[in-house]
Amino acid sequence: MTSRPAPTPRPPHRPDPAGGCPHAHNARLLAEGAVTPVVLPGEIDGMAVLGHDALRDFLSHPDVAKGPQHFTALAEGRIPDGWPLRTFATVPGMITADGADHRRLRALVSSAFTTRRVEELRPRVEAVTAGLLDGLAEAAGTGDGVADLRRHYALPLPLGVICELLGVDAAHQDRLHHLSSLVVATDTTPGQAVAANRELVELLASIAAAKAAAPGDDLTSALIAARDEDGDRLDQAELIGTLLLLIVAGHETTLNLLTNAVRALCAHRDQLALVVEGRATWADVVEETLRWDSPVSYFPFRYPTRDLTVDGTLIPRGTPVLAGYSAAGRDTKAHGPDADRFDVTRTARVKHLSLGHGPHYCLGAPLARLEATVALEALFTRFPELDLAVPDAELPRHAGFVGNSVRTLPVRPGG
């Protein structure tokens, strides 16, 4: 009897902490299978689920959890305070809660993000957008016809709207974005990571204290009332964690979505023409951008609560797992052989996973979609000849492997 040799272990992938375009790496990794071992910063072993079907099933699997108590390396004391991904694992709130705790925390804010409530924000989003377009034109007029669309348009729209919902003073917005970008980066030093997290928590605590002293008609005041009226519903750490999640997720993802959509349309003028001519919609642009160039590349973390086999690959209990949204969006097994083609008429095919799936599906999805569709239509209506001022390949990439976009987007609005 001859024995069959054991399969050669798949070499682990090392996501670049400094970021970079993920798509070439994703294609190579997907060619080898839907699940890959990874080495995270600090030489922490993990896994990434990349294939569309495997990721969809994994995200909704009953034996997959978000709670930090399931993270073996954390429980064993191998994750230092300055680990750049520690906040994703440990921040109190719905992002690290499961079961009844997750439903309790999600219920406290979900009413603010229903499709109906978000649609009521449309006039305000349109008004903010119009003002920002004026600012973009003014910036281009003083800069040789070039302006940074990310700075003047894609960033202040979602940041301003989420801060307005939360009742956060505009004076805090620049600092909140700076600290948020450090928290989601993966190339920070331990000292930078600790300092950014500490300052962000302190700033949010001071904002909450001000709201407690002078409540308003905003979501922060409502959360504080829930904490004060019934401490079992929300404690102080969960309040701060919820504010952190809402501010970071409430603008960083939409910021990346907008910059990626503008880049895609500038590179594919035929697709822009389909929308302008009415043969596709701005909502189609948003959905195809979410699939083709997901705002999030690898999202941390989920943990199997038992040894789990995913698409033929064993993921041991307690392993930190990254959700590979950008890879799943271009998985040819799900989206066809032309999955790497930007096509705004693709709407009848398999739906993307870029806003999540299962119990932790993105709470702010209706708001992100509203902001993006309003912003893109207004932008290309006002500036139909808008184009990039430098080649896309030369744009500096996002600092980290979590977010997927560029740090600046110089454009020539024209007109």
Coordinates of C-alpha atoms in Angstrom, one line a residue:
M1 CA 0.0 0.0 0.0
T2 CA 1.3 3.4 -0.9
S3 CA 0.5 6.5 1.1
R4 CA -0.6 9.7 -0.5
P5 CA 1.8 12.6 0.4
A6 CA 0.3 15.3 2.5
P7 CA -0.6 18.5 0.7
T8 CA 1.9 21.2 0.7
P9 CA 0.8 23.9 3.1
R10 CA -0.1 27.1 1.4
P11 CA 2.4 29.8 2.2
P12 CA 1.0 32.7 4.3
H13 CA 0.2 36.0 2.7
R14 CA 1.6 39.1 4.5
P15 CA -0.8 42.1 3.9
D16 CA 1.4 45.2 3.5
P17 CA 0.9 47.4 6.6
A18 CA 1.7 50.4 4.4
G19 CA -1.2 49.7 2.0
G20 CA -1.2 49.6 -1.8
C21 CA -3.6 48.5 -4.5
P22 CA -4.9 45.1 -3.4
H23 CA -6.3 43.7 -6.7
A24 CA -3.2 42.0 -8.2
H25 CA -2.5 40.3 -4.9
N26 CA -6.1 39.3 -4.6
A27 CA -6.2 37.7 -8.0
R28 CA -3.1 35.7 -7.3
L29 CA -4.4 34.5 -3.9
L30 CA -7.9 33.6 -5.2
A31 CA -6.3 31.5 -7.9
E32 CA -4.9 29.3 -5.1
G33 CA -8.2 29.1 -3.1
A34 CA -10.9 31.0 -1.3
V35 CA -9.1 31.0 2.1
T36 CA -5.5 31.9 2.8
P37 CA -3.3 32.0 5.9
V38 CA -2.0 35.4 6.6
V39 CA 0.7 36.9 8.9
L40 CA -0.6 40.0 10.6
P41 CA 1.7 42.8 12.1
G42 CA 3.6 41.6 15.0
E43 CA 3.9 38.1 13.5
I44 CA 0.4 37.1 14.6
D45 CA -1.0 34.2 12.6
G46 CA -4.4 34.7 11.0
M47 CA -6.5 33.8 8.1
A48 CA -8.3 35.7 5.3
V49 CA -11.5 34.6 3.6
L50 CA -11.4 35.9 0.0
G51 CA -13.9 34.0 -2.1
H52 CA -17.4 35.5 -2.5
D53 CA -19.3 32.3 -1.6
A54 CA -16.9 31.3 1.2
L55 CA -17.0 34.8 2.7
R56 CA -20.8 35.0 2.5
D57 CA -21.2 31.7 4.4
F58 CA -18.5 32.6 6.9
L59 CA -20.0 36.0 7.8
S60 CA -23.3 34.3 8.7
H61 CA -22.0 31.1 10.3
P62 CA -23.4 30.4 13.8
D63 CA -19.9 29.3 15.0
V64 CA -18.2 32.6 14.0
A65 CA -18.0 35.4 16.6
K66 CA -16.8 38.9 17.0
G67 CA -16.2 39.0 20.8
P68 CA -12.5 39.5 21.9
Q69 CA -12.8 36.7 24.4
H70 CA -12.7 34.3 21.4
F71 CA -9.3 35.7 20.1
T72 CA -6.8 33.2 21.3
A73 CA -3.6 35.3 21.0
L74 CA -5.4 38.2 22.9
A75 CA -6.4 35.9 25.7
E76 CA -2.9 34.5 25.9
G77 CA -1.5 38.1 26.3
R78 CA 0.3 38.1 23.0
I79 CA -1.3 41.3 21.7
P80 CA 0.4 44.4 23.1
D81 CA -1.4 47.7 23.7
G82 CA 0.4 49.3 20.7
W83 CA -0.7 46.6 18.2
P84 CA -2.1 48.6 15.2
L85 CA -5.2 46.4 14.9
R86 CA -6.0 46.2 18.6
T87 CA -8.9 48.7 18.5
F88 CA -10.7 46.5 16.0
A89 CA -10.5 43.6 18.4
T90 CA -11.2 45.3 21.7
V91 CA -13.3 48.5 21.4
P92 CA -16.5 48.1 23.4
G93 CA -19.6 48.2 21.3
M94 CA -21.6 46.4 18.6
I95 CA -18.5 45.8 16.5
T96 CA -17.1 43.4 19.1
A97 CA -20.4 42.1 20.5
D98 CA -22.4 38.9 19.7
G99 CA -25.9 37.6 20.2
A100 CA -28.1 39.4 22.7
D101 CA -25.4 42.0 23.5
H102 CA -25.1 42.8 19.8
R103 CA -28.8 43.1 19.3
R104 CA -29.1 45.4 22.3
L105 CA -26.4 47.8 21.2
R106 CA -27.6 47.8 17.6
A107 CA -31.2 48.5 18.6
L108 CA -30.1 51.7 20.4
V109 CA -29.0 53.3 17.1
S110 CA -30.7 51.4 14.3
S111 CA -33.8 53.7 14.3
A112 CA -31.6 56.6 13.1
F113 CA -30.4 54.6 10.0
T114 CA -33.6 53.1 8.6
T115 CA -34.3 53.8 4.9
R116 CA -37.2 56.1 5.8
R117 CA -35.2 58.2 8.4
V118 CA -32.2 58.4 6.0
E119 CA -34.4 59.5 3.1
E120 CA -35.6 62.4 5.3
L121 CA -31.9 63.5 5.3
R122 CA -31.9 63.9 1.6
P123 CA -32.6 67.7 1.5
R124 CA -29.8 68.3 4.0
V125 CA -27.3 66.1 2.1
E126 CA -28.2 67.9 -1.1
A127 CA -27.7 71.3 0.6
V128 CA -24.3 70.3 2.1
T129 CA -23.3 68.9 -1.3
A130 CA -24.1 72.1 -3.1
G131 CA -22.0 74.1 -0.7
L132 CA -19.1 71.7 -1.1
L133 CA -19.2 72.0 -4.9
D134 CA -18.9 75.7 -4.6
G135 CA -15.8 75.2 -2.4
L136 CA -14.3 72.7 -4.9
A137 CA -14.7 75.2 -7.7
E138 CA -13.2 77.9 -5.5
A139 CA -10.2 75.7 -4.6
A140 CA -9.6 74.8 -8.3
G141 CA -9.8 78.5 -9.2
T142 CA -6.9 79.3 -6.9
G143 CA -4.8 76.2 -7.8
D144 CA -4.2 76.2 -11.5
G145 CA -7.5 74.6 -12.1
V146 CA -6.7 71.6 -9.8
A147 CA -8.3 70.8 -6.5
D148 CA -8.1 67.8 -4.2
L149 CA -11.6 66.3 -4.5
R150 CA -11.0 64.1 -1.5
R151 CA -10.2 67.0 0.8
H152 CA -12.8 69.4 -0.5
Y153 CA -15.7 67.1 -1.3
A154 CA -15.5 63.3 -0.5
L155 CA -14.3 63.8 3.1
P156 CA -16.4 66.8 4.4
L157 CA -19.7 65.4 3.1
P158 CA -19.9 62.1 5.1
L159 CA -17.9 63.5 8.0
G160 CA -20.2 66.6 8.3
V161 CA -23.4 64.5 8.0
I162 CA -22.5 61.9 10.7
C163 CA -21.2 64.6 13.0
E164 CA -24.4 66.6 12.5
L165 CA -26.5 63.4 13.3
L166 CA -24.4 62.9 16.5
G167 CA -24.5 66.6 17.4
V168 CA -20.7 66.9 17.3
D169 CA -19.5 70.5 16.9
A170 CA -17.8 71.2 13.5
A171 CA -14.7 72.4 15.4
H172 CA -13.9 68.8 16.3
Q173 CA -14.2 67.4 12.8
D174 CA -10.7 67.8 11.5
R175 CA -9.2 66.2 14.7
L176 CA -11.7 63.4 14.6
H177 CA -10.8 62.5 11.1
H178 CA -7.1 62.7 11.8
L179 CA -7.4 60.4 14.8
S180 CA -9.8 58.1 12.9
S181 CA -7.3 57.7 10.1
L182 CA -4.6 56.7 12.5
V183 CA -6.9 54.2 14.2
V184 CA -7.7 52.4 11.0
A185 CA -4.2 52.5 9.6
T186 CA -2.0 49.4 9.9
D187 CA 1.4 51.1 9.5
T188 CA 1.4 53.1 12.8
T189 CA 4.1 52.6 15.4
P190 CA 3.0 51.2 18.8
G191 CA 3.5 54.7 20.4
Q192 CA 1.4 56.3 17.6
A193 CA -1.4 53.7 18.0
V194 CA -1.6 54.0 21.8
A195 CA -1.6 57.9 21.6
A196 CA -4.2 58.1 18.9
N197 CA -6.5 55.7 20.6
R198 CA -6.1 57.5 23.9
E199 CA -6.7 60.9 22.5
L200 CA -9.7 59.7 20.5
V201 CA -11.4 58.2 23.5
E202 CA -10.7 61.3 25.6
L203 CA -12.1 63.6 22.9
L204 CA -15.2 61.5 22.5
A205 CA -15.6 61.4 26.3
S206 CA -15.4 65.2 26.4
I207 CA -18.0 65.4 23.7
A208 CA -20.3 63.1 25.6
A209 CA -19.8 65.0 28.8
A210 CA -20.8 68.2 27.0
K211 CA -23.9 66.6 25.7
A212 CA -24.8 65.2 29.1
A213 CA -24.6 68.8 30.5
A214 CA -26.6 70.3 27.6
P215 CA -28.6 67.6 25.7
G216 CA -29.8 68.3 22.2
D217 CA -31.9 66.7 19.5
D218 CA -29.2 64.4 18.3
L219 CA -28.1 60.7 18.5
T220 CA -25.4 61.3 21.1
S221 CA -27.9 62.8 23.5
A222 CA -30.3 59.9 22.9
L223 CA -27.6 57.4 23.7
I224 CA -26.7 59.3 26.9
A225 CA -30.3 59.2 27.9
A226 CA -30.4 55.5 27.4
R227 CA -27.3 55.1 29.6
D228 CA -28.7 57.3 32.3
E229 CA -32.2 56.0 32.3
D230 CA -31.3 52.3 32.3
G231 CA -27.6 51.4 32.9
D232 CA -28.3 47.9 31.7
R233 CA -28.8 49.2 28.2
L234 CA -25.6 51.1 27.7
D235 CA -22.6 51.6 30.0
Q236 CA -20.0 54.4 29.6
A237 CA -17.4 52.3 27.8
E238 CA -20.1 51.1 25.3
L239 CA -21.2 54.7 24.8
I240 CA -17.7 55.8 23.8
G241 CA -17.2 52.7 21.7
T242 CA -20.5 53.3 19.9
L243 CA -19.6 56.9 19.2
L244 CA -16.2 55.8 17.9
L245 CA -17.7 53.2 15.6
L246 CA -20.3 55.6 14.3
I247 CA -17.8 58.4 13.5
V248 CA -15.1 56.2 12.0
A249 CA -17.4 53.9 10.0
G250 CA -19.8 56.7 9.3
H251 CA -17.3 58.6 7.2
E252 CA -14.2 56.6 6.4
T253 CA -16.1 54.0 4.3
T254 CA -18.2 56.6 2.4
L255 CA -15.1 58.7 1.8
N256 CA -13.4 55.8 0.1
L257 CA -16.5 54.9 -1.8
L258 CA -16.7 58.4 -3.3
T259 CA -13.1 58.6 -4.2
N260 CA -13.1 55.2 -5.8
A261 CA -16.3 55.9 -7.7
V262 CA -14.9 59.2 -9.2
R263 CA -11.6 57.4 -10.1
A264 CA -13.6 54.6 -11.8
L265 CA -15.8 57.0 -13.8
C266 CA -12.9 59.1 -14.9
A267 CA -11.1 55.9 -16.1
H268 CA -14.2 54.6 -17.8
R269 CA -15.9 57.5 -19.6
D270 CA -18.1 55.0 -21.5
Q271 CA -19.7 54.0 -18.3
L272 CA -20.2 57.6 -17.2
A273 CA -21.9 58.2 -20.6
L274 CA -24.4 55.4 -19.9
V275 CA -25.5 57.1 -16.7
V276 CA -25.6 60.6 -18.3
E277 CA -27.7 59.2 -21.1
G278 CA -30.1 57.5 -18.7
R279 CA -29.2 53.9 -19.6
A280 CA -27.9 53.3 -16.1
T281 CA -28.4 55.1 -12.7
W282 CA -26.1 56.7 -10.1
A283 CA -27.3 53.9 -7.8
D284 CA -25.8 51.4 -10.3
V285 CA -22.5 53.3 -10.2
V286 CA -22.5 53.1 -6.4
E287 CA -23.2 49.3 -6.3
E288 CA -20.6 48.5 -9.0
T289 CA -18.0 50.6 -7.3
L290 CA -18.7 48.8 -4.0
R291 CA -18.2 45.5 -5.8
W292 CA -15.3 46.4 -8.2
D293 CA -13.2 48.6 -5.8
S294 CA -14.5 48.0 -2.3
P295 CA -13.9 50.8 0.2
V296 CA -12.6 48.1 2.6
S297 CA -10.0 45.6 1.6
Y298 CA -9.5 43.4 4.6
F299 CA -11.8 44.0 7.6
P300 CA -10.7 42.7 11.1
F301 CA -11.8 40.4 12.9
R302 CA -14.0 37.4 13.3
Y303 CA -13.1 34.2 15.2
P304 CA -14.3 30.6 14.8
T305 CA -15.6 29.4 18.2
R306 CA -14.6 25.9 17.2
D307 CA -12.3 24.5 14.5
L308 CA -14.0 25.3 11.3
T309 CA -13.4 24.1 7.7
V310 CA -14.2 26.8 5.2
D311 CA -14.0 25.8 1.5
G312 CA -11.8 22.9 2.4
T313 CA -9.4 24.9 4.6
L314 CA -9.2 24.4 8.3
I315 CA -9.4 27.6 10.4
P316 CA -8.5 26.7 14.0
R317 CA -10.7 28.0 16.9
G318 CA -9.7 31.5 18.1
T319 CA -7.9 32.5 14.8
P320 CA -8.3 36.1 13.9
V321 CA -9.9 36.2 10.4
L322 CA -9.9 39.0 7.9
A323 CA -13.0 39.5 5.7
G324 CA -11.5 40.0 2.2
Y325 CA -14.1 42.3 0.7
S326 CA -12.0 43.7 -2.2
A327 CA -11.1 40.1 -3.2
A328 CA -14.7 38.8 -3.0
G329 CA -15.8 41.6 -5.2
R330 CA -13.7 40.4 -8.1
D331 CA -14.1 36.7 -7.6
T332 CA -14.6 35.3 -11.1
K333 CA -16.5 32.3 -9.7
A334 CA -19.2 34.6 -8.4
H335 CA -19.1 37.5 -10.8
G336 CA -18.1 35.9 -14.0
P337 CA -14.9 35.9 -16.1
D338 CA -15.1 39.7 -16.6
A339 CA -15.2 40.4 -12.8
D340 CA -12.3 42.8 -13.1
R341 CA -14.2 45.0 -15.5
F342 CA -16.1 48.0 -14.3
D343 CA -19.6 47.7 -15.7
V344 CA -22.5 49.7 -14.3
T345 CA -25.0 47.5 -16.1
R346 CA -24.0 44.5 -13.9
T347 CA -26.9 45.0 -11.4
A348 CA -28.8 41.9 -12.2
R349 CA -26.0 39.6 -11.3
V350 CA -24.6 38.3 -7.9
K351 CA -24.8 41.0 -5.2
H352 CA -21.6 42.1 -3.6
L353 CA -20.6 41.7 0.0
S354 CA -18.8 45.0 0.5
L355 CA -21.3 46.3 3.1
G356 CA -21.1 43.0 5.0
H357 CA -23.5 40.1 5.4
G358 CA -25.3 38.5 8.3
P359 CA -25.9 39.9 11.8
H360 CA -23.2 42.6 11.4
Y361 CA -24.4 43.9 8.0
C362 CA -23.5 47.6 7.9
L363 CA -26.0 49.6 9.9
G364 CA -25.2 52.8 7.9
A365 CA -25.7 51.3 4.4
P366 CA -28.7 53.4 3.6
L367 CA -26.9 56.6 4.6
A368 CA -23.8 55.7 2.6
R369 CA -25.8 54.9 -0.5
L370 CA -27.8 58.1 -0.2
E371 CA -24.7 60.3 0.3
A372 CA -22.8 58.6 -2.6
T373 CA -25.6 58.8 -5.1
V374 CA -26.4 62.4 -4.3
A375 CA -22.7 63.4 -4.3
L376 CA -21.9 61.7 -7.6
E377 CA -24.9 63.0 -9.5
A378 CA -24.3 66.6 -8.2
L379 CA -20.6 66.4 -9.0
F380 CA -20.9 65.3 -12.6
T381 CA -23.9 67.5 -13.3
R382 CA -22.0 70.5 -12.1
F383 CA -18.7 69.4 -13.7
P384 CA -19.4 67.1 -16.6
E385 CA -15.8 67.3 -17.9
L386 CA -14.2 66.6 -14.5
D387 CA -11.1 64.4 -14.8
L388 CA -8.1 63.3 -12.8
A389 CA -5.2 65.8 -12.8
V390 CA -2.6 63.0 -12.5
P391 CA -2.7 59.3 -13.7
D392 CA -4.5 57.0 -11.3
A393 CA -1.5 54.8 -10.9
E394 CA 0.5 57.7 -9.5
L395 CA -2.0 58.5 -6.7
P396 CA -0.7 57.8 -3.2
R397 CA -2.5 54.8 -1.7
H398 CA -4.3 54.5 1.7
A399 CA -2.0 53.9 4.6
G400 CA -3.0 50.4 5.5
F401 CA -4.6 47.2 4.3
V402 CA -8.0 47.8 6.0
G403 CA -9.2 50.8 3.9
N404 CA -8.9 50.7 0.1
S405 CA -8.5 54.0 -1.6
V406 CA -6.2 56.9 -2.2
R407 CA -5.0 59.6 0.1
T408 CA -5.4 62.5 -2.3
L409 CA -7.5 62.9 -5.5
P410 CA -6.4 65.9 -7.5
V411 CA -8.9 66.7 -10.2
R412 CA -9.6 69.3 -12.8
P413 CA -13.2 70.2 -12.5
G414 CA -13.4 72.3 -15.6
G415 CA -16.4 74.4 -16.5

